[in-house]
Coordinates of C-alpha atoms in Angstrom, one line a residue:
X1 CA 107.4 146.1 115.0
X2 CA 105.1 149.2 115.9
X3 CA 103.8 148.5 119.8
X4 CA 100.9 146.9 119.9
X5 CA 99.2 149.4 122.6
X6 CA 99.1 151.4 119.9
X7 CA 94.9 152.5 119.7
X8 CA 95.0 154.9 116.3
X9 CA 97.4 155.5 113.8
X10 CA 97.9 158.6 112.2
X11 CA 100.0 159.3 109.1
X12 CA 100.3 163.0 107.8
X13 CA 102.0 164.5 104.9
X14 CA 103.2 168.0 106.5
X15 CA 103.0 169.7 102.8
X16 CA 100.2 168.2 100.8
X17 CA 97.6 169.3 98.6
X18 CA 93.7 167.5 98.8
X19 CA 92.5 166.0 95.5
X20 CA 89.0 164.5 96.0
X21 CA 89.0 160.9 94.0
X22 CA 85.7 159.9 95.0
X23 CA 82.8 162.8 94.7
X24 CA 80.3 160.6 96.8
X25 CA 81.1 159.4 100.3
X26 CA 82.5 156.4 100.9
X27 CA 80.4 154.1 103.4
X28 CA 82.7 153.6 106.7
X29 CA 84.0 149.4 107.7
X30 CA 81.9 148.6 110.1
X31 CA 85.0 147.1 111.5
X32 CA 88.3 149.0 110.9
X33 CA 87.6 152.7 109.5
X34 CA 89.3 154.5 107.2
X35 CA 89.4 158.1 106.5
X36 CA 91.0 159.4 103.6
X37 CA 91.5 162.6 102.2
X38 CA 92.8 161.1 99.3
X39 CA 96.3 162.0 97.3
X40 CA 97.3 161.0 93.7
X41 CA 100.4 160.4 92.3
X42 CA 102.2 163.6 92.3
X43 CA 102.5 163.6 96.1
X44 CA 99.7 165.9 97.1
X45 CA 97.9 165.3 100.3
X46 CA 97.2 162.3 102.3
X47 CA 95.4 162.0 105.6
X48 CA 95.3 158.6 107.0
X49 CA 93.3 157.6 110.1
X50 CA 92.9 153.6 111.0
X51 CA 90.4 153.3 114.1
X52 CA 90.5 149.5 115.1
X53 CA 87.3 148.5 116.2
X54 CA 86.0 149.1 119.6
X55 CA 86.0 145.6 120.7
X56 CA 90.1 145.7 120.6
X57 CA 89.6 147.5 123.9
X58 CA 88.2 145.0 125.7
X59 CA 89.9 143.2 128.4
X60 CA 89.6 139.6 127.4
X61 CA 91.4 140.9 123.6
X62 CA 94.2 142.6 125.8
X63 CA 94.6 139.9 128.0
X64 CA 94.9 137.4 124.9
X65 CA 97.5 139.7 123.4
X66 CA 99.4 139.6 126.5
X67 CA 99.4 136.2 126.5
X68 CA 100.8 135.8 123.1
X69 CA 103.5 138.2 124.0
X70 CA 104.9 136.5 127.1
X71 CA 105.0 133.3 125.4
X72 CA 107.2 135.1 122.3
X73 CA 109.1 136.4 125.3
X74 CA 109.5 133.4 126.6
X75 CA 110.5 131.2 123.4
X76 CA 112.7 133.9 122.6
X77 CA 114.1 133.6 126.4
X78 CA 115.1 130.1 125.9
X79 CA 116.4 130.8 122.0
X80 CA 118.7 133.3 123.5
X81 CA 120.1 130.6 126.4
X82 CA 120.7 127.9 123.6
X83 CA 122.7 130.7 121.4
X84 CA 124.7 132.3 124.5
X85 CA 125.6 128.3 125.0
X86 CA 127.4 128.4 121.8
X87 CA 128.7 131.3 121.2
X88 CA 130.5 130.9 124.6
X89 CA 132.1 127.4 123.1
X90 CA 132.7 129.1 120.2
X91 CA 134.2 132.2 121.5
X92 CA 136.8 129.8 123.4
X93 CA 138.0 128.3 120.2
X94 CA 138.1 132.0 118.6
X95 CA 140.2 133.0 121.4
X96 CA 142.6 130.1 121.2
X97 CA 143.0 130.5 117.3
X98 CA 144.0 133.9 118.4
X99 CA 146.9 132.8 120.8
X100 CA 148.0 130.9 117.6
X101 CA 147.8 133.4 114.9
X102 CA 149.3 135.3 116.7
X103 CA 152.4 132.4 117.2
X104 CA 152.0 131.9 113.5
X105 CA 153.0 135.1 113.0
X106 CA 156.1 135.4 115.1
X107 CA 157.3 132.5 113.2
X108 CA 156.5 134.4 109.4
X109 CA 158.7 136.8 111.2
X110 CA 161.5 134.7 112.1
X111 CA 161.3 132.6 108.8
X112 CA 161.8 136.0 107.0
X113 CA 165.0 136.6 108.9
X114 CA 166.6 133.7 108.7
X115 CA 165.0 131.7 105.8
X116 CA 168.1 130.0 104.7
X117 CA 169.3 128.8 107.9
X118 CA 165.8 127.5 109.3
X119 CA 163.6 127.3 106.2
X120 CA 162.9 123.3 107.2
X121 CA 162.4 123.2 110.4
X122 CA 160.7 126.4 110.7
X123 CA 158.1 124.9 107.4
X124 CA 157.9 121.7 109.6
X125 CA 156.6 124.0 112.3
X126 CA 154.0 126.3 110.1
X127 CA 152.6 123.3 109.1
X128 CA 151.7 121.9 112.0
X129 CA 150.4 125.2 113.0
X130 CA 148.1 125.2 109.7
X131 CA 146.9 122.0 110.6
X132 CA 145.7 122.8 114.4
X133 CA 144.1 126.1 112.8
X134 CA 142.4 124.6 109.6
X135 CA 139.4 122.9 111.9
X136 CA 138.8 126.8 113.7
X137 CA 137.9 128.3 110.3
X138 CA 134.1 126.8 109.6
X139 CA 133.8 127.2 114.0
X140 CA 134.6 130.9 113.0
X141 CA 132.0 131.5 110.2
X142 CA 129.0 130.0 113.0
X143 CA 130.4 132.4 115.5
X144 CA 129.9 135.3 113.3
X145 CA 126.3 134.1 111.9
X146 CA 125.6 133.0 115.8
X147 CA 126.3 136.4 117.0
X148 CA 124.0 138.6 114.4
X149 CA 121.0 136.0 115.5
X150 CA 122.0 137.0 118.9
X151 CA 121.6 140.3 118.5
X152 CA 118.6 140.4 116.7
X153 CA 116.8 138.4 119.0
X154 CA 117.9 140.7 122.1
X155 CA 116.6 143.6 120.1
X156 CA 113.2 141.9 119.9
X157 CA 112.9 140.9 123.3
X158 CA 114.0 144.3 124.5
X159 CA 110.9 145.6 122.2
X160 CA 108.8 143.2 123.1
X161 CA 109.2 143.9 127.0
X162 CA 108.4 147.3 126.4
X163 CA 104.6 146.7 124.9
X164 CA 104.6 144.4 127.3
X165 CA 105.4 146.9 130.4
X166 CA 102.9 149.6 128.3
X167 CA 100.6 146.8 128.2
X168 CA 100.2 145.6 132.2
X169 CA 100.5 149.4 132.9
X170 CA 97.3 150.1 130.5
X171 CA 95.9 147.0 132.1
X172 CA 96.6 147.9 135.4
X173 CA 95.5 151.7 135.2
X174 CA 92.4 151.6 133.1
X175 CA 89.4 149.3 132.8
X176 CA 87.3 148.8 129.8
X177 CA 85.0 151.8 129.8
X178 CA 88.4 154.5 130.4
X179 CA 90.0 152.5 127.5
X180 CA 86.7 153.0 125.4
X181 CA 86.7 156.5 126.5
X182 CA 90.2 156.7 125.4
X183 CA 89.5 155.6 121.8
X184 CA 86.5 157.5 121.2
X185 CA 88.2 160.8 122.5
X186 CA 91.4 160.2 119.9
X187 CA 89.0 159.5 117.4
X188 CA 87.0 163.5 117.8
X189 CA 90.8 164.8 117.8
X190 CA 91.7 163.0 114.1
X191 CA 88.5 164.2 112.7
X192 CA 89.1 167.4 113.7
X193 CA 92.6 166.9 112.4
X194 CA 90.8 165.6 109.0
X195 CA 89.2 168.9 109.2
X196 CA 91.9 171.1 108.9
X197 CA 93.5 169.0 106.3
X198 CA 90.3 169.4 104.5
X199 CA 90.7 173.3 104.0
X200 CA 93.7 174.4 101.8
X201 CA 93.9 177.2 98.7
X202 CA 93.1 175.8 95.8
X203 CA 95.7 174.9 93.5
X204 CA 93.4 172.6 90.4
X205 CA 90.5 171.9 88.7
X206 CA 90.0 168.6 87.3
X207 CA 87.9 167.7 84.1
X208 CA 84.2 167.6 84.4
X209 CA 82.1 165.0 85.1
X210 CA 78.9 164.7 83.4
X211 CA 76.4 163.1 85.7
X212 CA 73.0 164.0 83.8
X213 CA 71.7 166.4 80.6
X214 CA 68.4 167.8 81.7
X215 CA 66.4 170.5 82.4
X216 CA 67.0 173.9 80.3
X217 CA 70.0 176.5 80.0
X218 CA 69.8 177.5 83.4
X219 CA 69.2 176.2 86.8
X220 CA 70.9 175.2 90.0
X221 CA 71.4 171.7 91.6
X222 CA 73.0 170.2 94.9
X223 CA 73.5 167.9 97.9
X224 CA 73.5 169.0 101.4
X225 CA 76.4 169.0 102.9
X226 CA 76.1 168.7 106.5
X227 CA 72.9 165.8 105.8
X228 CA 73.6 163.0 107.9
X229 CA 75.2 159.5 107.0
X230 CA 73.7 157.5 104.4
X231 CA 71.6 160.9 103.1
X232 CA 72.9 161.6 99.8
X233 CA 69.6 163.0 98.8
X234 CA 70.2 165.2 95.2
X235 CA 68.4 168.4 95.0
X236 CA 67.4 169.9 91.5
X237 CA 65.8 173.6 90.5
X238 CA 65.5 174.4 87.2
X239 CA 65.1 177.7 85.5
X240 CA 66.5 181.1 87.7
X241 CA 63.2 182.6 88.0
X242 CA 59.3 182.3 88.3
X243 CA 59.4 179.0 89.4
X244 CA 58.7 177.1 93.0
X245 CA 59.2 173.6 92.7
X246 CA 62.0 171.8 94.2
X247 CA 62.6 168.2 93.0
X248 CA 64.1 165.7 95.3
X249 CA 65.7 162.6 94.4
X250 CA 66.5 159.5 96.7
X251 CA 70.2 159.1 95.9
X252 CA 72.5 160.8 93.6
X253 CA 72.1 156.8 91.6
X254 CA 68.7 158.1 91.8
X255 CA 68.8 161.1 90.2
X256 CA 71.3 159.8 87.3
X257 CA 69.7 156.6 86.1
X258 CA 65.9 158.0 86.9
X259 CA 63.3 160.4 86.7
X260 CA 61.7 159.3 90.3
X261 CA 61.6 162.2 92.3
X262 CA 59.8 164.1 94.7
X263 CA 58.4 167.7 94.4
X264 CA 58.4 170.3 97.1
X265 CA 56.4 173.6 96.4
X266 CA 58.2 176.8 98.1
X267 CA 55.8 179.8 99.3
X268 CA 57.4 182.2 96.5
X269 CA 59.4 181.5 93.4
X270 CA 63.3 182.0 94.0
X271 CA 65.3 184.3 92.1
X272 CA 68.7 183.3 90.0
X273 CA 70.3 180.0 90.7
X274 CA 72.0 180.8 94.2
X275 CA 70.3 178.5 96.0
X276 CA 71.8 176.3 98.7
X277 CA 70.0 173.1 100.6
X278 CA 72.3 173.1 104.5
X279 CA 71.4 170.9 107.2
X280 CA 68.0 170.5 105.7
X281 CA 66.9 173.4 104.8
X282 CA 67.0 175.3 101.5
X283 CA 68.2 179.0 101.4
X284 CA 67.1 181.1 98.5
X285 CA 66.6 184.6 97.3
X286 CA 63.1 185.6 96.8
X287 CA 62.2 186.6 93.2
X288 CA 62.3 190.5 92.8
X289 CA 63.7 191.1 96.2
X290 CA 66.7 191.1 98.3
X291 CA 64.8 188.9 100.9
X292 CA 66.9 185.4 101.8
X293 CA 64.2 182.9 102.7
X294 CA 65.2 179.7 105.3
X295 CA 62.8 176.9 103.8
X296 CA 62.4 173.9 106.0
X297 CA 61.8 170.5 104.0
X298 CA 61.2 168.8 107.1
X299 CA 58.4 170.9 108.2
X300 CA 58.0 171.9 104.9
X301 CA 57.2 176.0 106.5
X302 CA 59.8 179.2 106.4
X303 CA 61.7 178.9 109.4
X304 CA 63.0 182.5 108.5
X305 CA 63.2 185.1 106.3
X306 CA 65.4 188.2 106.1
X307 CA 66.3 191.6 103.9
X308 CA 70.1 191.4 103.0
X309 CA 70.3 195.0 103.6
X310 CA 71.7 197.3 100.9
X311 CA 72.2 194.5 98.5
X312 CA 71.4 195.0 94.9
X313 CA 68.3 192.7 93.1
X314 CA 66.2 192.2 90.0
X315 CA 69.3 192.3 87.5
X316 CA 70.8 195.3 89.1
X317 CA 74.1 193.7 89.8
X318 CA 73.9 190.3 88.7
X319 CA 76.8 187.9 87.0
X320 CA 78.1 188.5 83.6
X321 CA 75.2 185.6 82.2
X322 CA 72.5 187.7 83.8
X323 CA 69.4 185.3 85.1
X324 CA 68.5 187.7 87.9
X325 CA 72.0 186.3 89.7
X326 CA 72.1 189.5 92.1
X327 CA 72.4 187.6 95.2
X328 CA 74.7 183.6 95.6
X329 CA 74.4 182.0 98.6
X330 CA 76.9 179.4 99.0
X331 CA 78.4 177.0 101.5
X332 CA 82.3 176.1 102.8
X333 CA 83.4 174.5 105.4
X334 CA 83.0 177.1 107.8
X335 CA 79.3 178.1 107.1
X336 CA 76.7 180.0 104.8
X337 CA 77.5 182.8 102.8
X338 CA 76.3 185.1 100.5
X339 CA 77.8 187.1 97.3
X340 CA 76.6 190.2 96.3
X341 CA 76.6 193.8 95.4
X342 CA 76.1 197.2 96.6
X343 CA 76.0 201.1 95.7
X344 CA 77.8 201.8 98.6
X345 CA 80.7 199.6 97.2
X346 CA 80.4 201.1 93.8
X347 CA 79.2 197.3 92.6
X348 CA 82.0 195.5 93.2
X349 CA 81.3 192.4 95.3
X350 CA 80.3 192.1 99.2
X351 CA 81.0 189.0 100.7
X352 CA 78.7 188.4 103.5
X353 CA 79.5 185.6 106.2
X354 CA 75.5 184.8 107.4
X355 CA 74.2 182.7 110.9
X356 CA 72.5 180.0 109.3
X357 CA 69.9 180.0 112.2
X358 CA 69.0 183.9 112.1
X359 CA 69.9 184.9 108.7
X360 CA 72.2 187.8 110.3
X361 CA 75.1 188.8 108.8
X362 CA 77.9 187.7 111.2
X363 CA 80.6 190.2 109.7
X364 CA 81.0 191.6 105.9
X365 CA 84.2 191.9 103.4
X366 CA 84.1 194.2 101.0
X367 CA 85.9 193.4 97.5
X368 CA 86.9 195.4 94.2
X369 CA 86.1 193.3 91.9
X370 CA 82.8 194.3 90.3
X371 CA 80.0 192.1 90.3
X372 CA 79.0 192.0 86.5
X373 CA 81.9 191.1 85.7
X374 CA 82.3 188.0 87.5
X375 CA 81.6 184.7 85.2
X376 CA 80.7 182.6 88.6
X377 CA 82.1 182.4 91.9
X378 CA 82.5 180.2 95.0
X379 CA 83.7 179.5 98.5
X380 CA 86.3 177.4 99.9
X381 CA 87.9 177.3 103.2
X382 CA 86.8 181.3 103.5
X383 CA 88.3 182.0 99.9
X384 CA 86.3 183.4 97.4
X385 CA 87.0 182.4 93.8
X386 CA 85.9 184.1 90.9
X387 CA 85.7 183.4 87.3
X388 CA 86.3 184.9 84.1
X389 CA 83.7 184.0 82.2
X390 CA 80.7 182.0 81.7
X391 CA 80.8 181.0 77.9
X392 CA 83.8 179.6 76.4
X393 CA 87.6 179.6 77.2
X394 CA 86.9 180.2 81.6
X395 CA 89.5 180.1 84.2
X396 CA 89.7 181.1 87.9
X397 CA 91.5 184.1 87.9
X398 CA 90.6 186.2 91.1
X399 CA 90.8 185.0 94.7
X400 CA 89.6 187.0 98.1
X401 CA 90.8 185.6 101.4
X402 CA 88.8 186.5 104.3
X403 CA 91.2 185.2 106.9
X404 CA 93.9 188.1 105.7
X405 CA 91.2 190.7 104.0
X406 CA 93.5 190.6 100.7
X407 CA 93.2 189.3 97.2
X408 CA 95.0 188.2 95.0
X409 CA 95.4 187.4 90.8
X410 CA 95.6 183.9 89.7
X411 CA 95.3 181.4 87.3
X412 CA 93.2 178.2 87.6
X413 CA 92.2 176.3 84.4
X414 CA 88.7 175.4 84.4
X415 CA 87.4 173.4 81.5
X416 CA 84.0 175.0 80.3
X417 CA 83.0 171.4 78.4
X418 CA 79.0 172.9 77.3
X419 CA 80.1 176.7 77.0
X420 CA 77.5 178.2 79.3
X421 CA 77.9 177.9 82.8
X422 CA 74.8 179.0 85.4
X423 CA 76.0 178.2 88.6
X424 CA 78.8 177.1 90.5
X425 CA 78.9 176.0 94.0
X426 CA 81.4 173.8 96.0
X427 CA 80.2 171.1 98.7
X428 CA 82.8 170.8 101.7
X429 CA 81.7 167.0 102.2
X430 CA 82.2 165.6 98.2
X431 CA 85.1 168.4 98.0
X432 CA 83.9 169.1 94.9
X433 CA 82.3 171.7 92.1
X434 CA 78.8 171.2 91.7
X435 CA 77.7 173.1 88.0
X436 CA 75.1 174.0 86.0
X437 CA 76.2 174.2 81.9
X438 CA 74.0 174.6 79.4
X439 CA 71.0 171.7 80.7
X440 CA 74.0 169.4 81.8
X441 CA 74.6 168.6 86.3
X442 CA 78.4 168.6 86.0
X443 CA 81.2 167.8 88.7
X444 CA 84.4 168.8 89.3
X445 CA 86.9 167.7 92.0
X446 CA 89.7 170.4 93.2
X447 CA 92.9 170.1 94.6
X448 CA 93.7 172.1 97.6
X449 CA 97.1 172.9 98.6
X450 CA 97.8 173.1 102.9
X451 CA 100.4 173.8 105.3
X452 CA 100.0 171.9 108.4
X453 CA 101.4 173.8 111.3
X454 CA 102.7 171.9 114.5
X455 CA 100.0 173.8 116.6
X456 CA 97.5 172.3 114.4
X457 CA 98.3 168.8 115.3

């Protein structure tokens, strides 16, 4: 019986991997909440947090639960008396069969010495023996099924007094607002701890998911990943050049069932299919330029715009597929990013960590893999993956950490269902691949494979 002052409960798999089994986010219980980060049947990851709800804390539910307990304790109490009672009786008759076994067996002895001489009397003797015995055998068996009722129940009670001394000291110590406090401040530490457990190398790629065929060959499409509760708001760009309009679409049920959208016009056409929407705002290369652009949809106004200094545009270093796909900006779950190429790094690819407020690159990794030919890439947990190809057989193959400055050679299938893929970007909420192939919105979930340290905890 886990003690009932127990607020949260957290169950953690120390070596897990994270496979996302549900690419839209589930709505919290109003009442109990669960947080998953899901695990399948192979054994890879599993985050569990069960937050009661905040109404356990109050005082009239702790003094009810107090109550309950100290009349257990006390049923158990009397229980226990009635059991000691006859155990004692019984141990009496134990200890007196004993005394006689123990005669019984003197008299084997003797028998066995002198069996011809005494064999009557000694038989006459047994016997009588046997027959004062016989009645202690069944008082026996009750003392033995007595005692293990015994002992469970003083295991209980011993269990039960301790919630009950954690309760009264809880009871005595806090009232209902240090208790609330309590809760809520466990609750930021597991979501933090869901937030390590969310970041991991990945290890697989599952099948796609086709959630819509529009549009043409190319284009870009997305969700925002830090938009708040209840906002699962689709955002859709089609073509990688000469083109402005931004549709949006209520809910990704929305976009896959309708064609009701809204249109947002930017100030200047974008420029490949790098585009990223982040706490409401879009971020997007301007056509024919190494400019990034910060486009507010709530104001619906640039909120900034800056050169990404030295980095290559206009089909200079763009992706294997071309589209003018110089410059990627791309999300994980520590920021915005950008992927791109210079001279000065021969055009292999720079990996640019940005401030998503001032467009200012917060520090720079430089990479030799060249830009051209990269099939696609993206971010997750500071990684950069790269793939292949675009068209046909594709797999991840490359992988540059930013946390150790190294790379590293792998292989990742990755199922290529429409043979052209245009973009590639992964969303740290849906842990998933959102992608772009060949006029169809596809999604992939990953599996990521973590560690969990004991200073992470």
């Amino acid at each position: 019986m886990q003690p009932a002052s127990k607020l949260l409960t957290l169950t953690l798999l120390i070596i897990m991997g994270t496979e996302l089994t549900q690419v839209l986010p589930a709505i919290p219980e109003e009442s109990w909440q669960v947080y998953s980060s899901a695990q399948d049947s192979e054994g890879r990851c599993v985050c569990t947090v069960v937050a009661p709800q905040q109404s356990m804390c109050s005082r009239d539910a702790r003094t009810k639960q107090l109550r309950q307990l100290l009349e257990k304790v006390q049923n158990m109490t009397q229980s226990i008396q009635v059991l000691d009672q006859r155990t004692q009786r019984d141990l009496q008759y134990v200890e007196k069969m004993e005394v006689q076994l123990r005669g019984l067996e003197t008299k084997f002895r003797q028998v066995e010495e002198n069996h011809k001489q005494n064999i009557a009397k000694q038989y006459k003797a047994i016997k009588t023996k046997m027959d004062e015995i016989r009645p202690l055998i069944p008082v026996l068996e009750e003392y033995k099924a007595d005692a293990k009722l015994v002992l469970q129940f003083k295991e209980e009670v011993q269990e039960l007094t301790s919630v009950l001394n954690e309760l009264q000291e809880e009871m005595g110590a806090y009232d209902y607002e240090e208790l609330h406090n309590r809760v809520s401040n466990l609750e930021e530490r597991l979501r933090a701890c869901m937030q390590k457990l969310a970041c991991g190398k990945l290890t697989g790629i599952s099948e796609p998911i086709t959630i819509k065929t529009s549009g043409s060959r190319f284009g870009s499409w997305m969700t925002d990943p830090l938009a708040p509760e209840g906002d699962t708001r689709v955002w859709y760009m089609d073509g990688y050049h000469n083109n402005r309009f931004v549709r949006e679409y209520r809910s990704m049920q929305d976009f896959m069932t309708s064609d009701n959208f809204t249109s947002h016009r930017l100030p200047h056409p974008w420029s490949g299919t790098g585009q990223v929407v982040y706490n409401g705002s879009i971020y997007f290369n301007k056509f024919q330029s190494h400019v990034i652009i910060k486009f507010d949809f709530r104001t619906s106004s640039i909120s900034k715009s800056r050169q990404l200094d030295y980095a290559g545009f206009n089909n200079a270093y763009h992706y294997a597929w071309g589209g003018h796909s110089d410059i990627d900006l791309m999300v994980d779950e520590g920021g915005l990013w950008a992927v791109y190429a210079t001279n000065q790094n021969a055009g292999n690819i720079v990996l640019s960590k940005l401030n998503p407020n001032t467009l200012q690159i917060v520090k720079s990794w430089t990479t030799n893999h060249p830009k051209r030919s990269a099939g696609e890439s993206f971010m997750i947990c500071g990684t950069l993956y790269v793939t292949n190809g675009y068209s046909g057989g594709t797999k991840v193959y490359y992988a540059y950490s930013t946390n150790s400055s190294t790379y590293e050679y792998i292989d990742i299938a990755f199922q290529n269902k429409y043979s052209h893929i245009s973009m590639l970007d992964y969303n740290p909420r849906d842990r998933a691949l959102y992608a772009w192939n060949n006029g169809h919105q596809v999604l992939y979930n990953v599996t990521l494979f973590h560690v969990i340290r004991s200073e992470e905890l």
